[in-house]
Amino acid sequence: MARTLSAAKRGKLIDAAVEVFKEKGPGDATVRDIAGRAGASSATFYRYFRNKEEVYNLIVTEFLVELAKAWVSIDELFPTADPMSQTDALDAVAEALRRIFDFYVEHRETTAVIFRRVVPIDDRFVERGQELLDMFLEQVGRIFASLAASGLGTDIDPKLGSAVTVGAVFGASVEYILPGREVDIGNVVDQFISVARHGIMPPQGAETRGGLEK
């Protein structure tokens, strides 16, 4: 029971830190702010963490690990053995987008800290951030290759397409998810797919597969 209570209190301090970091930024936040938000004393905070930097690093590191897992999970949607039909390919793209946006919604408060505080100014996470960006771009490049095998996006440069896609996902997250209002993920995904359908359809007269043939 004591261990359960201890874990719960630690979790409450972490949640409070996310809120305070979001509002004030890691630089201006204090241990007293975090402890007070959690309904605890500074002494209690120091029982779990050496300083605010430790809890800050923990929050960012865990977020980046979980974000990477979310992106990696979409690989399974795009098998490399045989080309998918165009309908199945677009369904896979929709599910991939849904997984990423669902992750951002589930971690909305931490996402706000990362996007608004860490990405613009924190040099400590530049290397890790670049590693993740490279991974995302490579992964989306593979998705474009899978789409091309289905006859979609055959005239799109995979490298440029990857950069545009990753940037669009980031932009949509900032615009629709971070403000804290209720967001219909299904509608956001539908809008993305609408753009994709018009942007990656094969050139007129090209051979197509699946259920979107003209």
XYZ file of N, CA and C in Angstrom:
642
model
N 0.825 -1.207 0.000
C 0.000 0.000 0.000
C 0.861 1.259 0.000
N 1.929 1.253 0.822
C 2.815 2.418 0.893
C 3.462 2.676 -0.456
N 3.857 1.593 -1.139
C 4.493 1.750 -2.442
C 3.503 2.324 -3.452
N 2.237 1.885 -3.374
C 1.209 2.400 -4.272
C 0.977 3.887 -4.043
N 0.888 4.274 -2.774
C 0.704 5.685 -2.445
C 1.895 6.509 -2.900
N 3.101 5.956 -2.742
C 4.309 6.654 -3.156
C 4.317 6.873 -4.664
N 3.936 5.847 -5.421
C 3.894 5.964 -6.877
C 2.838 6.975 -7.310
N 1.710 6.978 -6.615
C 0.640 7.920 -6.945
C 1.081 9.355 -6.692
N 1.787 9.567 -5.600
C 2.247 10.919 -5.268
C 3.299 11.379 -6.277
N 4.178 10.467 -6.662
C 5.192 10.795 -7.662
C 4.515 11.165 -8.984
N 3.509 10.386 -9.367
C 2.782 10.677 -10.595
C 2.083 12.017 -10.539
N 1.562 12.355 -9.372
C 0.886 13.642 -9.206
C 1.870 14.797 -9.347
N 3.068 14.614 -8.833
C 4.103 15.641 -8.974
C 4.504 15.810 -10.437
N 4.599 14.699 -11.157
C 4.944 14.773 -12.576
C 3.849 15.492 -13.352
N 2.594 15.148 -13.083
C 1.475 15.817 -13.760
C 1.466 17.311 -13.455
N 1.750 17.651 -12.211
C 1.798 19.061 -11.830
C 2.930 19.779 -12.551
N 4.061 19.098 -12.681
C 5.204 19.693 -13.372
C 4.864 19.982 -14.829
N 4.155 19.061 -15.473
C 3.748 19.282 -16.864
C 2.903 20.548 -16.974
N 1.958 20.717 -16.071
C 1.088 21.893 -16.091
C 1.887 23.179 -15.891
N 2.791 23.151 -14.923
C 3.574 24.349 -14.615
C 4.549 24.666 -15.745
N 5.200 23.637 -16.295
C 6.125 23.857 -17.407
C 5.382 24.425 -18.616
N 4.164 23.955 -18.826
C 3.363 24.453 -19.948
C 3.049 25.933 -19.761
N 2.716 26.316 -18.538
C 2.311 27.696 -18.268
C 3.492 28.660 -18.201
N 4.561 28.246 -17.513
C 5.666 29.172 -17.244
C 6.928 28.888 -18.049
N 7.027 27.675 -18.572
C 8.270 27.272 -19.200
C 9.205 26.695 -18.163
N 10.075 25.776 -18.552
C 10.990 25.140 -17.596
C 11.908 26.124 -16.887
N 12.286 27.200 -17.584
C 13.205 28.151 -16.980
C 12.610 28.925 -15.825
N 11.366 29.342 -15.951
C 10.732 30.163 -14.922
C 10.006 29.354 -13.852
N 9.725 28.106 -14.131
C 9.039 27.258 -13.141
C 9.954 26.998 -11.953
N 9.379 26.854 -10.773
C 10.155 26.556 -9.573
C 9.634 25.282 -8.927
N 10.468 24.713 -8.067
C 10.052 23.530 -7.315
C 8.823 23.856 -6.478
N 8.803 25.046 -5.908
C 7.652 25.451 -5.092
C 6.379 25.481 -5.934
N 6.486 25.989 -7.171
C 5.324 26.005 -8.066
C 4.791 24.594 -8.292
N 5.700 23.686 -8.594
C 5.310 22.309 -8.910
C 4.696 21.627 -7.699
N 5.374 21.750 -6.574
C 4.874 21.115 -5.354
C 3.516 21.685 -4.965
N 3.386 23.012 -5.050
C 2.119 23.638 -4.703
C 0.990 23.180 -5.597
N 1.262 23.042 -6.895
C 0.236 22.590 -7.822
C -0.208 21.164 -7.501
N 0.720 20.372 -6.982
C 0.414 18.981 -6.627
C -0.176 18.856 -5.230
N -0.292 19.989 -4.515
C -0.805 19.944 -3.153
C 0.182 19.333 -2.188
N 1.462 19.536 -2.472
C 2.517 18.962 -1.635
C 3.494 20.058 -1.239
N 4.435 19.704 -0.405
C 5.472 20.647 0.012
C 6.717 20.444 -0.842
N 7.605 21.431 -0.797
C 8.872 21.288 -1.511
C 9.665 20.111 -0.970
N 9.573 19.881 0.336
C 10.278 18.749 0.941
C 9.799 17.430 0.346
N 8.495 17.342 0.103
C 7.953 16.128 -0.518
C 8.494 15.966 -1.930
N 8.569 17.064 -2.665
C 9.117 17.016 -4.021
C 10.516 16.420 -4.006
N 11.353 16.885 -3.075
C 12.748 16.436 -3.037
C 12.896 14.989 -2.572
N 11.846 14.408 -2.081
C 11.886 12.980 -1.762
C 11.883 12.141 -3.037
N 11.357 12.722 -4.116
C 11.213 11.974 -5.365
C 12.183 12.432 -6.451
N 12.566 13.690 -6.426
C 13.417 14.243 -7.475
C 14.493 15.130 -6.865
N 15.656 15.145 -7.508
C 16.763 15.971 -7.011
C 16.477 17.454 -7.222
N 15.868 17.764 -8.351
C 15.567 19.153 -8.692
C 14.545 19.169 -9.828
N 14.169 20.351 -10.263
C 13.159 20.444 -11.322
C 13.713 19.928 -12.646
N 15.045 20.026 -12.822
C 15.641 19.546 -14.064
C 15.445 18.046 -14.224
N 15.508 17.323 -13.124
C 15.340 15.871 -13.204
C 13.935 15.513 -13.676
N 12.933 16.153 -13.111
C 11.565 15.831 -13.515
C 11.297 16.327 -14.935
N 11.898 17.443 -15.292
C 11.764 17.968 -16.653
C 12.352 16.996 -17.668
N 13.565 16.534 -17.398
C 14.208 15.585 -18.307
C 13.413 14.294 -18.416
N 12.843 13.857 -17.299
C 12.032 12.645 -17.293
C 10.804 12.814 -18.182
N 10.136 13.938 -18.053
C 8.930 14.203 -18.839
C 9.245 14.200 -20.331
N 10.286 14.923 -20.714
C 10.628 15.029 -22.132
C 11.080 13.686 -22.686
N 11.946 13.000 -21.946
C 12.475 11.720 -22.419
C 11.369 10.692 -22.597
N 10.483 10.578 -21.615
C 9.392 9.606 -21.711
C 8.451 9.952 -22.864
N 8.208 11.229 -23.065
C 7.348 11.644 -24.171
C 7.963 11.241 -25.504
N 9.246 11.511 -25.677
C 9.902 11.196 -26.942
C 9.928 9.694 -27.197
N 10.123 8.914 -26.144
C 10.110 7.451 -26.285
C 8.731 6.975 -26.737
N 7.690 7.479 -26.097
C 6.331 7.059 -26.440
C 5.923 7.560 -27.826
N 6.384 8.754 -28.188
C 6.099 9.278 -29.520
C 6.735 8.392 -30.585
N 7.972 7.986 -30.342
C 8.653 7.094 -31.283
C 7.888 5.782 -31.434
N 7.394 5.248 -30.329
C 6.620 4.001 -30.379
C 5.357 4.174 -31.223
N 4.709 5.320 -31.062
C 3.481 5.569 -31.822
C 3.765 5.588 -33.319
N 4.866 6.234 -33.695
C 5.220 6.282 -35.114
C 5.627 4.907 -35.622
N 6.415 4.184 -34.834
C 6.868 2.860 -35.258
C 5.678 1.929 -35.480
N 4.628 2.111 -34.690
C 3.469 1.217 -34.780
C 2.778 1.279 -36.134
N 2.985 2.357 -36.884
C 2.278 2.456 -38.161
C 2.963 1.665 -39.269
N 4.184 1.193 -39.025
C 4.862 0.383 -40.035
C 4.044 -0.847 -40.402
N 3.374 -1.425 -39.408
C 2.614 -2.651 -39.638
C 1.445 -2.441 -40.586
N 1.070 -1.205 -40.804
C -0.070 -0.915 -41.673
C 0.293 -0.979 -43.147
N 1.588 -0.989 -43.444
C 2.039 -0.929 -44.834
C 2.942 -2.117 -45.147
N 2.368 -3.280 -45.439
C 3.171 -4.466 -45.747
C 3.998 -4.245 -47.007
N 5.184 -4.825 -47.016
C 6.091 -4.622 -48.152
C 6.040 -5.751 -49.165
N 5.359 -6.844 -48.828
C 5.374 -8.017 -49.710
C 4.624 -7.755 -51.013
N 3.367 -7.392 -50.920
C 2.539 -7.193 -52.111
C 1.883 -5.816 -52.070
N 1.735 -5.183 -53.234
C 1.074 -3.878 -53.276
C -0.364 -3.973 -52.777
N -0.797 -2.956 -52.064
C -2.185 -2.881 -51.627
C -3.035 -2.246 -52.717
N -4.327 -2.480 -52.636
C -5.227 -1.729 -53.505
C -5.184 -0.271 -53.072
N -5.606 0.607 -53.940
C -5.594 2.030 -53.591
C -6.518 2.310 -52.407
N -7.640 1.624 -52.369
C -8.562 1.816 -51.253
C -7.917 1.400 -49.942
N -7.276 0.234 -49.937
C -6.614 -0.243 -48.720
C -5.459 0.675 -48.335
N -4.752 1.184 -49.341
C -3.617 2.069 -49.065
C -4.085 3.349 -48.377
N -5.161 3.936 -48.879
C -5.681 5.155 -48.260
C -6.267 4.875 -46.882
N -6.868 3.706 -46.713
C -7.355 3.322 -45.382
C -6.191 3.213 -44.401
N -5.063 2.681 -44.879
C -3.881 2.550 -44.024
C -3.333 3.923 -43.652
N -3.323 4.845 -44.609
C -2.877 6.213 -44.323
C -3.779 6.851 -43.269
N -5.084 6.649 -43.410
C -6.030 7.213 -42.442
C -5.784 6.660 -41.047
N -5.556 5.355 -40.951
C -5.302 4.744 -39.645
C -3.984 5.245 -39.062
N -2.975 5.428 -39.908
C -1.690 5.943 -39.434
C -1.859 7.342 -38.850
N -2.569 8.194 -39.564
C -2.817 9.550 -39.068
C -3.601 9.516 -37.764
N -4.586 8.638 -37.709
C -5.417 8.542 -36.506
C -4.563 8.161 -35.295
N -3.640 7.238 -35.481
C -2.790 6.810 -34.361
C -1.922 7.955 -33.855
N -1.366 8.724 -34.789
C -0.493 9.827 -34.380
C -1.303 10.920 -33.680
N -2.427 11.306 -34.257
C -3.241 12.352 -33.638
C -3.817 11.893 -32.304
N -4.209 10.633 -32.216
C -4.700 10.104 -30.935
C -3.618 10.196 -29.863
N -2.377 9.935 -30.261
C -1.270 10.043 -29.305
C -1.162 11.473 -28.795
N -1.209 12.439 -29.701
C -1.083 13.834 -29.290
C -2.247 14.266 -28.398
N -3.446 13.782 -28.693
C -4.591 14.112 -27.843
C -4.417 13.503 -26.459
N -3.995 12.240 -26.414
C -3.806 11.551 -25.139
C -2.735 12.225 -24.297
N -1.732 12.794 -24.955
C -0.623 13.451 -24.255
C -0.637 14.955 -24.535
N -1.823 15.518 -24.568
C -1.981 16.914 -24.999
C -1.146 17.885 -24.167
N -1.188 17.760 -22.847
C -0.472 18.710 -21.994
C 1.037 18.617 -22.209
N 1.544 17.386 -22.260
C 2.981 17.221 -22.478
C 3.362 17.669 -23.878
N 2.501 17.407 -24.844
C 2.762 17.851 -26.209
C 2.924 19.364 -26.258
N 2.111 20.066 -25.488
C 2.212 21.526 -25.447
C 3.561 21.963 -24.896
N 4.036 21.253 -23.872
C 5.354 21.565 -23.309
C 6.428 21.332 -24.358
N 6.350 20.203 -25.052
C 7.374 19.844 -26.031
C 7.363 20.808 -27.208
N 6.204 21.027 -27.802
C 6.120 21.840 -29.009
C 6.380 23.316 -28.741
N 5.930 23.812 -27.591
C 6.012 25.247 -27.349
C 7.238 25.655 -26.544
N 7.807 24.698 -25.802
C 8.919 25.047 -24.925
C 10.221 24.364 -25.323
N 10.156 23.076 -25.648
C 11.382 22.315 -25.902
C 11.873 22.495 -27.325
N 10.981 22.299 -28.298
C 11.388 22.354 -29.698
C 12.050 23.678 -30.060
N 11.484 24.847 -29.647
C 12.096 26.098 -30.083
C 13.410 26.457 -29.384
N 13.613 26.040 -28.116
C 14.699 26.666 -27.360
C 15.652 25.712 -26.652
N 15.297 24.448 -26.483
C 16.084 23.596 -25.595
C 17.139 22.803 -26.362
N 18.393 23.254 -26.269
C 19.488 22.610 -26.986
C 19.784 21.206 -26.478
N 19.346 20.891 -25.266
C 19.658 19.584 -24.689
C 19.006 18.440 -25.452
N 17.940 18.743 -26.159
C 17.209 17.687 -26.849
C 17.290 17.819 -28.367
N 18.198 18.662 -28.844
C 18.336 18.854 -30.283
C 18.746 17.554 -30.965
N 19.750 16.877 -30.413
C 20.244 15.650 -31.041
C 19.165 14.574 -31.079
N 18.488 14.368 -29.940
C 17.430 13.360 -29.901
C 16.281 13.753 -30.816
N 15.958 15.033 -30.836
C 14.886 15.495 -31.706
C 15.214 15.270 -33.173
N 16.473 15.501 -33.541
C 16.889 15.291 -34.927
C 16.846 13.817 -35.289
N 17.232 12.957 -34.341
C 17.163 11.512 -34.581
C 15.726 11.080 -34.862
N 14.796 11.602 -34.066
C 13.393 11.254 -34.267
C 12.875 11.798 -35.594
N 13.248 13.034 -35.914
C 12.804 13.619 -37.175
C 13.308 12.795 -38.349
N 14.572 12.396 -38.295
C 15.131 11.565 -39.362
C 14.372 10.245 -39.467
N 14.030 9.671 -38.314
C 13.288 8.416 -38.303
C 11.907 8.602 -38.930
N 11.227 9.706 -38.554
C 9.894 9.967 -39.099
C 9.958 10.141 -40.619
N 10.941 10.909 -41.080
C 11.065 11.160 -42.514
C 11.350 9.871 -43.275
N 12.220 9.043 -42.721
C 12.535 7.769 -43.366
C 11.297 6.870 -43.414
N 10.562 6.867 -42.316
C 9.373 6.026 -42.238
C 8.308 6.483 -43.236
N 8.060 7.776 -43.292
C 7.068 8.287 -44.235
C 7.540 8.061 -45.667
N 8.849 8.095 -45.874
C 9.386 7.771 -47.192
C 9.028 6.352 -47.604
N 9.088 5.427 -46.644
C 8.694 4.041 -46.934
C 7.202 3.958 -47.251
N 6.419 4.779 -46.563
C 4.980 4.795 -46.834
C 4.717 5.282 -48.255
N 5.434 6.314 -48.676
C 5.268 6.798 -50.045
C 5.669 5.729 -51.053
N 6.691 4.942 -50.722
C 7.086 3.842 -51.605
C 5.973 2.806 -51.694
N 5.326 2.539 -50.555
C 4.212 1.597 -50.536
C 3.036 2.133 -51.348
N 2.770 3.425 -51.213
C 1.691 4.035 -51.989
C 1.996 3.982 -53.481
N 3.249 4.240 -53.831
C 3.637 4.200 -55.240
C 3.451 2.804 -55.819
N 3.724 1.782 -55.005
C 3.526 0.403 -55.458
C 2.057 0.119 -55.739
N 1.175 0.894 -55.104
C -0.268 0.751 -55.330
C -0.760 1.672 -56.440
N 0.170 2.406 -57.034
C -0.201 3.316 -58.108
C -0.559 4.706 -57.650
N -0.285 5.021 -56.388
C -0.599 6.340 -55.840
C 0.677 7.150 -55.630
N 0.601 8.426 -55.940
C 1.737 9.295 -55.676
C 2.978 8.943 -56.459
N 2.818 8.365 -57.631
C 3.982 7.931 -58.408
C 4.808 9.104 -58.924
N 4.212 10.281 -58.978
C 4.934 11.456 -59.466
C 5.432 12.344 -58.330
N 5.346 11.857 -57.087
C 5.782 12.634 -55.927
C 7.164 12.174 -55.483
N 8.065 13.122 -55.293
C 9.387 12.791 -54.764
C 9.229 12.359 -53.310
N 9.636 11.132 -52.948
C 9.414 10.627 -51.590
C 10.019 11.510 -50.504
N 11.197 12.070 -50.778
C 11.857 12.896 -49.774
C 11.052 14.164 -49.512
N 10.621 14.809 -50.577
C 9.822 16.025 -50.422
C 8.458 15.691 -49.827
N 7.857 14.609 -50.306
C 6.561 14.202 -49.775
C 6.621 13.911 -48.291
N 7.720 13.296 -47.856
C 7.888 12.988 -46.434
C 7.979 14.261 -45.610
N 8.772 15.220 -46.096
C 8.936 16.478 -45.367
C 7.606 17.225 -45.263
N 6.854 17.255 -46.359
C 5.559 17.937 -46.356
C 4.595 17.252 -45.394
N 4.581 15.926 -45.405
C 3.649 15.178 -44.557
C 3.955 15.367 -43.081
N 5.228 15.211 -42.708
C 5.607 15.374 -41.304
C 5.306 16.798 -40.843
N 5.609 17.774 -41.698
C 5.312 19.161 -41.348
C 3.822 19.410 -41.197
N 3.021 18.778 -42.057
C 1.570 18.952 -41.985
C 0.998 18.346 -40.712
N 1.501 17.178 -40.328
C 1.038 16.543 -39.091
C 1.379 17.424 -37.894
N 2.602 17.951 -37.880
C 3.014 18.852 -36.807
C 2.119 20.090 -36.778
N 1.903 20.686 -37.950
C 1.093 21.897 -38.018
C -0.338 21.673 -37.577
N -0.924 20.557 -38.004
C -2.303 20.257 -37.613
C -2.403 20.021 -36.116
N -1.381 19.402 -35.552
C -1.384 19.150 -34.109
C -1.362 20.463 -33.337
N -0.525 21.384 -33.779
C -0.434 22.689 -33.121
C -1.745 23.461 -33.260
N -2.347 23.395 -34.442
C -3.551 24.178 -34.726
C -4.801 23.617 -34.062
N -4.943 22.299 -34.076
C -6.211 21.707 -33.647
C -6.166 21.023 -32.289
N -5.006 20.532 -31.885
C -4.937 19.728 -30.665
C -4.446 20.530 -29.468
N -3.404 21.319 -29.644
C -2.800 22.008 -28.507
C -3.685 23.064 -27.854
N -4.568 23.756 -28.591
C -5.363 24.783 -27.912
C -6.219 24.254 -26.772
N -6.465 22.957 -26.711
C -7.210 22.388 -25.599
C -8.695 22.254 -25.841
N -9.148 22.709 -27.008
C -10.569 22.553 -27.303
C -10.858 21.120 -27.741
N -12.138 20.771 -27.716
C -12.532 19.450 -28.186
C -12.218 19.344 -29.677
N -11.646 18.227 -30.069
C -11.280 18.055 -31.471
C -11.810 16.724 -31.968
N -12.383 16.750 -33.149
C -12.890 15.539 -33.791
C -11.765 14.966 -34.643
N -11.059 13.985 -34.086
C -9.921 13.410 -34.798
C -10.357 12.824 -36.132
N -11.536 12.210 -36.141
C -12.032 11.636 -37.390
C -12.154 12.678 -38.484
N -12.624 13.873 -38.131
C -12.764 14.941 -39.113
C -11.403 15.439 -39.585
N -10.456 15.562 -38.652
C -9.108 15.991 -39.035
C -8.502 14.990 -40.011
N -8.640 13.704 -39.698
C -8.109 12.656 -40.577
C -8.804 12.707 -41.940
N -10.126 12.888 -41.944
C -10.864 12.962 -43.209
C -10.355 14.109 -44.075
N -10.028 15.247 -43.437
C -9.508 16.381 -44.190
C -8.149 16.053 -44.800
N -7.313 15.373 -44.018
C -6.011 14.954 -44.541
C -6.192 14.024 -45.737
N -7.093 13.053 -45.592
C -7.304 12.087 -46.665
C -7.887 12.762 -47.901
N -8.736 13.758 -47.692
C -9.281 14.500 -48.821
C -8.158 15.162 -49.613
N -7.218 15.765 -48.888
C -6.058 16.367 -49.554
C -5.240 15.293 -50.257
N -5.043 14.169 -49.570
C -4.246 13.081 -50.138
C -4.890 12.520 -51.405
N -6.183 12.345 -51.387
C -6.878 11.777 -52.544
C -6.698 12.652 -53.777
N -6.702 13.959 -53.579
C -6.544 14.855 -54.717
C -5.072 15.056 -55.066
N -4.206 14.853 -54.067
C -2.790 15.121 -54.299
C -1.973 13.935 -54.748
N -2.449 12.703 -54.483
C -1.641 11.541 -54.849
C -2.340 10.613 -55.834
N -3.456 11.059 -56.404
C -4.075 10.257 -57.445
C -3.136 10.181 -58.642
N -3.114 9.058 -59.337
C -2.195 8.902 -60.468
C -2.543 9.870 -61.590
N -1.555 10.235 -62.418
C -1.827 11.122 -63.546
C -2.945 10.551 -64.417
N -3.701 11.424 -65.050
C -4.827 10.984 -65.861
C -4.368 10.027 -66.946
N -5.057 8.915 -67.047
C -4.703 7.922 -68.050
C -3.750 6.863 -67.559
N -3.188 7.039 -66.347
C -2.255 6.046 -65.816
C -3.024 4.830 -65.328
N -2.352 3.682 -65.356
C -2.975 2.452 -64.884
C -3.150 2.525 -63.374
N -4.293 2.074 -62.861
C -4.550 2.111 -61.430
C -4.973 0.752 -60.938
N -4.952 0.610 -59.596
C -5.386 -0.636 -58.975
C -6.440 -0.328 -57.928
N -7.165 -1.332 -57.499
C -8.070 -1.174 -56.360
C -9.371 -0.498 -56.730
N -9.963 0.153 -55.717
C -11.330 0.634 -55.866
C -11.469 2.093 -56.235
N -10.371 2.774 -56.621
C -10.479 4.201 -56.937
C -10.225 4.481 -58.416
N -10.303 3.441 -59.241
C -10.041 3.629 -60.659
C -11.090 4.543 -61.287
N -10.680 5.268 -62.308
C -11.623 6.137 -63.020
C -12.329 5.321 -64.103
